[in-house]
Amino acid sequence: MTDHDVSFLRDLDVECSFTESRREQYARDASPHHPSTPDAVVWPERTEEVSDVLSAAYERGVPVTPWSGGSGLEGNAIPVEGGIVLSTKEMTWVEADPDTLTARVGPGVVYDDLNEALAGDGLRFPPGISSGDVATIGGMIATNASGFNAVRYGETRDHVRRIEAVLPDGEVVEAGRNVVKTSSGYSITDLLVGSEGTLGVVTDATIELAGIPAEKRAALVAFESARDACRAVSDVIGAGVKPGAIEFMDAHSIELLNENRDDLTLPERATLLLELHGNTSGIDEDYAFVEGLCRDHNVVEWTEPGGAMADVWEARREALPAARAYDPDLDVAVIGDVVVPITNYPDIVERAHELADEYDLLVPLVGHAGDGNLHYTPLVDREDEDHVIRAMAYNNEVVQAAIEMDGTATGEHGVGIGKRGFMSDEHANTVDVMRAVKDAIDPKGLLNPGKVIPEE
Amino acid sequence: MTDHDVSFLRDLDVECSFTESRREQYARDASPHHPSTPDAVVWPERTEEVSDVLSAAYERGVPVTPWSGGSGLEGNAIPVEGGIVLSTKEMTWVEADPDTLTARVGPGVVYDDLNEALAGDGLRFPPGISSGDVATIGGMIATNASGFNAVRYGETRDHVRRIEAVLPDGEVVEAGRNVVKTSSGYSITDLLVGSEGTLGVVTDATIELAGIPAEKRAALVAFESARDACRAVSDVIGAGVKPGAIEFMDAHSIELLNENRDDLTLPERATLLLELHGNTSGIDEDYAFVEGLCRDHNVVEWTEPGGAMADVWEARREALPAARAYDPDLDVAVIGDVVVPITNYPDIVERAHELADEYDLLVPLVGHAGDGNLHYTPLVDREDEDHVIRAMAYNNEVVQAAIEMDGTATGEHGVGIGKRGFMSDEHANTVDVMRAVKDAIDPKGLLNPGKVIPEE
C-alpha cells in the first residue's frame, strides 16, 4: 500500500480530515480483519459533493472506499489500498410516502432511526438486522443485508426500487423507478445492490416498506437436539408458512446468552425463537399449525413469552457481544455466515458441530434458520497462533460444506475481504462475468479496491 | 440486413432447418412489429448444443436470436439482423422439489404446462401471465414477465434463484444458488433476468414456487367511473392489502369482452376484478375490509361470481383476442404496457382516456391495477395510414406521461424493438451503463442484436 496525495480534497467544498486520529477511526470495521488506514476521510452532505470527490480522485488515480455504518463483518469497507474513505453518514434524509408504501432515503440513515421515523405511519423497513443501531441503509444496500425478518419480508434487494449512485468517474446515474415492477432493460438497480461500493456510491434510494404487523405471536421452543430443531424449521418452511422470524440457537449460544444477561435463564438446549406476524385472526391458526409441526420433533419445552419477548430479542441481538464477553481470554476469530437450501439446514448445522469437535473449538451457532442461514463464531485465544489457524481452517471447511450443499458462502454480510477467496468455489467462471462488469464500470479499479472480485 | 452464411450448422449435432417455410414461422412474434426472417432455425435439446451453436456463430460473426414461446408483444425475439433463431422449445424438463418449494426447469417449458406439472404437489409458479398457454419460462425470464398475480406474488425476477446460461461466445455459466438469500457478489442472475437474450441464452433455471392458495374469494365490482375504480385500487394497495389479483377493465374493454363471448353480460362500466388468496380464515376479514374501501368510491354493482369466476377469468385472458375480433376492419396497432406508482394510477388512466379522445381513437384499457400496470390497445384500420400514425402518437404520449409520473415505459413485456426509443427518456445516462455491460459481455453484439439498448 502506497500513500496517496489527497491534498486536492482541500480545494473541494466538502468536509474532510487528514488527521491521524480521524483516519484511524476508518481503518477497521466490526470484523476481525486487518485494519488499513486511509489517507483522508470525507463527509459529503449531498450527491454533488460525492460526485466532486469521485471525479477528482478518478482523475488522479486515487482509490475511494465508501463507508456506511462501519458495522461490516467481512472487512467490506476497510480501505485496503488507502486513499480516501468516503463516509455517507451526513446523508440522512427520510421522506416517507405512506400512499405508495415507500420512502426516499439517504444512504447514511441508520436502520433503527429509519424505522423510528417510519413508525408514526405504521410502516417499517423490514429486513431486521442485528446491528440496526449502527448499520445504515447505504451499507445494507451495499451488502444486500438482511436478518431476523428476511424469512417473511425478504432481503434488502427485494425492497430497493430505485437507486441514485455516483459512478467511479463522478457521473451521477439513477437506476430504477418508483414502481413495483418493470421490464425496462437491464436491472442496474439489482447490479448495484450487493456490489459493496465497488461499482458506485449509493447517494439516494427509494425503498419499499412493509406495514407494522397488527398481530404477533411468539414462542421459545427448546428441542431435544439441534437436529430436531433444524428439522422442525425445514418442515415449517416446506409447508409454506412464512413466520415473521424463526431463529435457531444451539445450546452453546443459549449458554452464552444466559451468562451475558442476569435476567435470562433459558433452557440450555437447541432452541427456536419463533415469531408469527399477521393482520388477521389467521395468525392463531398458523400458530397452532407451526406448533404441531414442531412437536413432531422432540420438543422439550414450549413457552410463549408474551411481553418478555422483547428481552429475548434483545438477548438474541447481543449474541455476538455475548460471544465476545464469554471469556476475557477468548475472542471471536471469524463471524461465519452461510446459507444452504432449507432441506440441508439440519446437515450444515450438524457439520458445523462435528467440525467444531474435530478442530477442538468452542463454536456457538445461531442462525436465521428460516432462510437456511447459519452464523458461527469460533472463540479463540488470539495470542495462540495455532488456535487462530484452527478457527480459519474451520471457517474454510464450513463454507466449503455449504457450497457443496448447493449453498452460498455469504448470506447477508457480503464478500468484502473475508469471502473473496470463496468466490471462485461458489461461482466458478461466473466470477469472470462479474469481473467483466467491474472492469466495464470501473476500468481503473479505484472504487473500493481489493473487495468482492478475487484477483485473477 | 444481409444474408448470413449459416451452412456451418449442418456440421453440428443439433436439429436445424433452412427451409423458407420453417424460417418464416420465426419471422414475427405476437406483436404488430415488422417481421424479419432468419437464415436458419435451430432447436437444441441440451445446454451443450446451445453452446456449440453459439460458439460456432460467434467465431463467424453470425447473429443469434433466442426464441421462446413467440408470444412477445414488443418484437423481443424478431431476428432483425437475420442469422440464426435459436428455439428453446425442446428444453422442457421440470424437476419439482416440494421440500424447498423450488423447481428446476428448462427454458422451453410452457407456463401453463409447468403449473399443471406442479399442481400435484400443491404448488405453482405464480406470476400469472395472460399468454400462459404459449409463453415459456425462458421467455418469462428474458422479459421479467408478470401478470395477474404479480400484485401478491411478484414478478418473474422475484422467483429466479439460479440461472444456467450460455454466453455469446458459447461459454456456459451458472449464476446464483438454490438459496433464498445471498450476498455473494454481483447478482448476475438479476442481470440476466430481463435482458431479453441479449447477454446470454438461459438454458436452465431454479425457480421459487408458491403454494396453491387454500382459499379464494372473488368479486366483480362495477364503478360509476374509471376514476372511482382506480382510486379504490390505490386505497386497497395503500392499505397494505395484497390481493391475489386486482384487475381493472374500462367500459370499452367490458363491451369488447361481452361481444366476444355469448355467455357474458357484464355491466358495461369501469370494473375491478378482485381475487383474494389465503390459507386461513383471515381471508373473510380481508374481503370485508377491501369491500369497505371500494364502497367509498361509488360502487354501482358488487357481485361475487363464485363458480362462474373461471369464465370471467377466461374472458379477461381473452381481452387481446377480443379487441382483435371486435371489428374485422380494425386491428390492434400497439399493445401498450406502462406502470406508474400506485397513487398515479387514476391519473394515467384518465390521461389514457383523454388522449384517446384527442387522437380520435377507440382504445380499450385493461390493467393489472394493483401493480399500477396499464395496458391499452388502440384499434386502427391498418390500410389507413393516418389512423396508424395517430395510434403511434397516442402510444408515445401515454408512455411519456407514465415516465413523467415516475413510471416505467414497460411493465412486463420488455423492451424489444418497440420500447427501445423510450429507454433514454426513462433511464437517461443509465442507458450508458447498460450499454457498457452489454459491450463487456457481448463485445461483438451478436446476441439478439437490435434490442433493448438503443443505438448510440
PDB file of N, CA and C in Angstrom, chain B residues 221-234 247-252 268-272 297-298 300 345-354 365-366 369 374:
ATOM      1  N   VAL B 221     -66.597  -5.851  -9.484  1.00  0.00           N
ATOM      2  CA  VAL B 221     -67.114  -4.612  -8.932  1.00  0.00           C
ATOM      3  C   VAL B 221     -67.212  -3.557 -10.029  1.00  0.00           C
ATOM      4  N   ALA B 222     -68.438  -3.153 -10.325  1.00  0.00           N
ATOM      5  CA  ALA B 222     -68.646  -2.099 -11.326  1.00  0.00           C
ATOM      6  C   ALA B 222     -68.738  -0.758 -10.620  1.00  0.00           C
ATOM      7  N   PHE B 223     -68.020   0.220 -11.147  1.00  0.00           N
ATOM      8  CA  PHE B 223     -67.965   1.551 -10.532  1.00  0.00           C
ATOM      9  C   PHE B 223     -68.658   2.584 -11.435  1.00  0.00           C
ATOM     10  N   GLU B 224     -69.000   3.673 -10.806  1.00  0.00           N
ATOM     11  CA  GLU B 224     -69.585   4.812 -11.508  1.00  0.00           C
ATOM     12  C   GLU B 224     -68.653   5.295 -12.629  1.00  0.00           C
ATOM     13  N   SER B 225     -67.353   5.394 -12.314  1.00  0.00           N
ATOM     14  CA  SER B 225     -66.401   5.920 -13.296  1.00  0.00           C
ATOM     15  C   SER B 225     -65.070   5.193 -13.185  1.00  0.00           C
ATOM     16  N   ALA B 226     -64.236   5.347 -14.218  1.00  0.00           N
ATOM     17  CA  ALA B 226     -62.895   4.759 -14.200  1.00  0.00           C
ATOM     18  C   ALA B 226     -62.097   5.319 -13.029  1.00  0.00           C
ATOM     19  N   ARG B 227     -62.256   6.628 -12.797  1.00  0.00           N
ATOM     20  CA  ARG B 227     -61.512   7.252 -11.701  1.00  0.00           C
ATOM     21  C   ARG B 227     -61.893   6.633 -10.359  1.00  0.00           C
ATOM     22  N   ASP B 228     -63.173   6.355 -10.175  1.00  0.00           N
ATOM     23  CA  ASP B 228     -63.608   5.690  -8.940  1.00  0.00           C
ATOM     24  C   ASP B 228     -62.917   4.337  -8.772  1.00  0.00           C
ATOM     25  N   ALA B 229     -62.939   3.568  -9.835  1.00  0.00           N
ATOM     26  CA  ALA B 229     -62.334   2.232  -9.768  1.00  0.00           C
ATOM     27  C   ALA B 229     -60.850   2.337  -9.414  1.00  0.00           C
ATOM     28  N   CYS B 230     -60.156   3.271 -10.070  1.00  0.00           N
ATOM     29  CA  CYS B 230     -58.711   3.391  -9.861  1.00  0.00           C
ATOM     30  C   CYS B 230     -58.377   3.912  -8.473  1.00  0.00           C
ATOM     31  N   ARG B 231     -59.224   4.806  -7.955  1.00  0.00           N
ATOM     32  CA  ARG B 231     -58.991   5.284  -6.585  1.00  0.00           C
ATOM     33  C   ARG B 231     -59.183   4.162  -5.587  1.00  0.00           C
ATOM     34  N   ALA B 232     -60.139   3.306  -5.867  1.00  0.00           N
ATOM     35  CA  ALA B 232     -60.348   2.150  -4.986  1.00  0.00           C
ATOM     36  C   ALA B 232     -59.088   1.275  -4.961  1.00  0.00           C
ATOM     37  N   VAL B 233     -58.506   1.050  -6.131  1.00  0.00           N
ATOM     38  CA  VAL B 233     -57.277   0.250  -6.213  1.00  0.00           C
ATOM     39  C   VAL B 233     -56.175   0.893  -5.379  1.00  0.00           C
ATOM     40  N   SER B 234     -56.005   2.176  -5.586  1.00  0.00           N
ATOM     41  CA  SER B 234     -54.956   2.907  -4.890  1.00  0.00           C
ATOM     42  C   SER B 234     -55.148   2.812  -3.372  1.00  0.00           C
ATOM     43  N   GLU B 247     -57.669  -6.587 -11.059  1.00  0.00           N
ATOM     44  CA  GLU B 247     -57.634  -6.198 -12.467  1.00  0.00           C
ATOM     45  C   GLU B 247     -58.592  -5.053 -12.734  1.00  0.00           C
ATOM     46  N   PHE B 248     -58.148  -4.112 -13.518  1.00  0.00           N
ATOM     47  CA  PHE B 248     -59.017  -3.018 -13.962  1.00  0.00           C
ATOM     48  C   PHE B 248     -59.408  -3.243 -15.422  1.00  0.00           C
ATOM     49  N   MET B 249     -60.681  -3.010 -15.742  1.00  0.00           N
ATOM     50  CA  MET B 249     -61.139  -3.003 -17.133  1.00  0.00           C
ATOM     51  C   MET B 249     -62.035  -1.798 -17.321  1.00  0.00           C
ATOM     52  N   ASP B 250     -61.785  -1.009 -18.336  1.00  0.00           N
ATOM     53  CA  ASP B 250     -62.664   0.137 -18.534  1.00  0.00           C
ATOM     54  C   ASP B 250     -63.923  -0.300 -19.288  1.00  0.00           C
ATOM     55  N   ALA B 251     -64.875   0.625 -19.445  1.00  0.00           N
ATOM     56  CA  ALA B 251     -66.167   0.284 -20.043  1.00  0.00           C
ATOM     57  C   ALA B 251     -66.004  -0.265 -21.473  1.00  0.00           C
ATOM     58  N   HIS B 252     -65.068   0.310 -22.228  1.00  0.00           N
ATOM     59  CA  HIS B 252     -64.787  -0.195 -23.573  1.00  0.00           C
ATOM     60  C   HIS B 252     -64.389  -1.672 -23.550  1.00  0.00           C
ATOM     61  N   GLU B 268     -71.563  -2.679 -18.490  1.00  0.00           N
ATOM     62  CA  GLU B 268     -70.511  -2.023 -19.271  1.00  0.00           C
ATOM     63  C   GLU B 268     -70.046  -0.727 -18.612  1.00  0.00           C
ATOM     64  N   ARG B 269     -69.325  -0.939 -17.555  1.00  0.00           N
ATOM     65  CA  ARG B 269     -68.805   0.149 -16.714  1.00  0.00           C
ATOM     66  C   ARG B 269     -67.375  -0.182 -16.302  1.00  0.00           C
ATOM     67  N   ALA B 270     -66.670   0.821 -15.835  1.00  0.00           N
ATOM     68  CA  ALA B 270     -65.327   0.581 -15.280  1.00  0.00           C
ATOM     69  C   ALA B 270     -65.454  -0.457 -14.164  1.00  0.00           C
ATOM     70  N   THR B 271     -64.657  -1.505 -14.263  1.00  0.00           N
ATOM     71  CA  THR B 271     -64.853  -2.670 -13.405  1.00  0.00           C
ATOM     72  C   THR B 271     -63.538  -3.124 -12.786  1.00  0.00           C
ATOM     73  N   LEU B 272     -63.613  -3.570 -11.550  1.00  0.00           N
ATOM     74  CA  LEU B 272     -62.479  -4.263 -10.947  1.00  0.00           C
ATOM     75  C   LEU B 272     -62.819  -5.733 -10.781  1.00  0.00           C
ATOM     76  N   HIS B 297     -66.049   4.504  -3.052  1.00  0.00           N
ATOM     77  CA  HIS B 297     -65.818   5.107  -4.373  1.00  0.00           C
ATOM     78  C   HIS B 297     -66.914   4.775  -5.387  1.00  0.00           C
ATOM     79  N   ASN B 298     -68.157   5.012  -5.017  1.00  0.00           N
ATOM     80  CA  ASN B 298     -69.270   4.911  -5.961  1.00  0.00           C
ATOM     81  C   ASN B 298     -69.371   3.574  -6.687  1.00  0.00           C
ATOM     82  N   VAL B 300     -71.313   0.676  -8.220  1.00  0.00           N
ATOM     83  CA  VAL B 300     -72.637   0.552  -8.832  1.00  0.00           C
ATOM     84  C   VAL B 300     -73.175  -0.867  -8.646  1.00  0.00           C
ATOM     85  N   TYR B 345     -52.109   5.965 -10.475  1.00  0.00           N
ATOM     86  CA  TYR B 345     -52.891   5.105 -11.365  1.00  0.00           C
ATOM     87  C   TYR B 345     -54.163   5.795 -11.887  1.00  0.00           C
ATOM     88  N   PRO B 346     -54.927   6.463 -11.003  1.00  0.00           N
ATOM     89  CA  PRO B 346     -56.101   7.176 -11.538  1.00  0.00           C
ATOM     90  C   PRO B 346     -55.702   8.195 -12.612  1.00  0.00           C
ATOM     91  N   ASP B 347     -54.560   8.841 -12.428  1.00  0.00           N
ATOM     92  CA  ASP B 347     -54.133   9.871 -13.388  1.00  0.00           C
ATOM     93  C   ASP B 347     -53.729   9.272 -14.732  1.00  0.00           C
ATOM     94  N   ILE B 348     -53.021   8.165 -14.714  1.00  0.00           N
ATOM     95  CA  ILE B 348     -52.575   7.612 -16.004  1.00  0.00           C
ATOM     96  C   ILE B 348     -53.788   7.074 -16.779  1.00  0.00           C
ATOM     97  N   VAL B 349     -54.745   6.502 -16.060  1.00  0.00           N
ATOM     98  CA  VAL B 349     -55.952   6.009 -16.734  1.00  0.00           C
ATOM     99  C   VAL B 349     -56.728   7.189 -17.328  1.00  0.00           C
ATOM    100  N   GLU B 350     -56.857   8.244 -16.547  1.00  0.00           N
ATOM    101  CA  GLU B 350     -57.570   9.425 -17.045  1.00  0.00           C
ATOM    102  C   GLU B 350     -56.851   9.998 -18.276  1.00  0.00           C
ATOM    103  N   ARG B 351     -55.537  10.069 -18.186  1.00  0.00           N
ATOM    104  CA  ARG B 351     -54.756  10.617 -19.304  1.00  0.00           C
ATOM    105  C   ARG B 351     -54.922   9.734 -20.546  1.00  0.00           C
ATOM    106  N   ALA B 352     -54.921   8.415 -20.345  1.00  0.00           N
ATOM    107  CA  ALA B 352     -55.078   7.492 -21.482  1.00  0.00           C
ATOM    108  C   ALA B 352     -56.441   7.680 -22.142  1.00  0.00           C
ATOM    109  N   HIS B 353     -57.456   7.961 -21.337  1.00  0.00           N
ATOM    110  CA  HIS B 353     -58.790   8.226 -21.893  1.00  0.00           C
ATOM    111  C   HIS B 353     -58.829   9.561 -22.633  1.00  0.00           C
ATOM    112  N   GLU B 354     -58.268  10.597 -22.009  1.00  0.00           N
ATOM    113  CA  GLU B 354     -58.234  11.918 -22.639  1.00  0.00           C
ATOM    114  C   GLU B 354     -57.533  11.874 -23.987  1.00  0.00           C
ATOM    115  N   LEU B 365     -59.026  -0.157 -22.408  1.00  0.00           N
ATOM    116  CA  LEU B 365     -57.986  -0.202 -21.372  1.00  0.00           C
ATOM    117  C   LEU B 365     -58.242  -1.369 -20.425  1.00  0.00           C
ATOM    118  N   VAL B 366     -57.188  -2.114 -20.145  1.00  0.00           N
ATOM    119  CA  VAL B 366     -57.234  -3.107 -19.070  1.00  0.00           C
ATOM    120  C   VAL B 366     -55.930  -2.951 -18.286  1.00  0.00           C
ATOM    121  N   ALA B 369     -54.078  -3.624 -12.160  1.00  0.00           N
ATOM    122  CA  ALA B 369     -54.139  -2.326 -11.497  1.00  0.00           C
ATOM    123  C   ALA B 369     -53.375  -2.296 -10.178  1.00  0.00           C
ATOM    124  N   LEU B 374     -50.871  -0.567 -16.635  1.00  0.00           N
ATOM    125  CA  LEU B 374     -51.967  -0.293 -17.562  1.00  0.00           C
ATOM    126  C   LEU B 374     -51.625  -0.811 -18.961  1.00  0.00           C
TER     127      LEU B 374
END
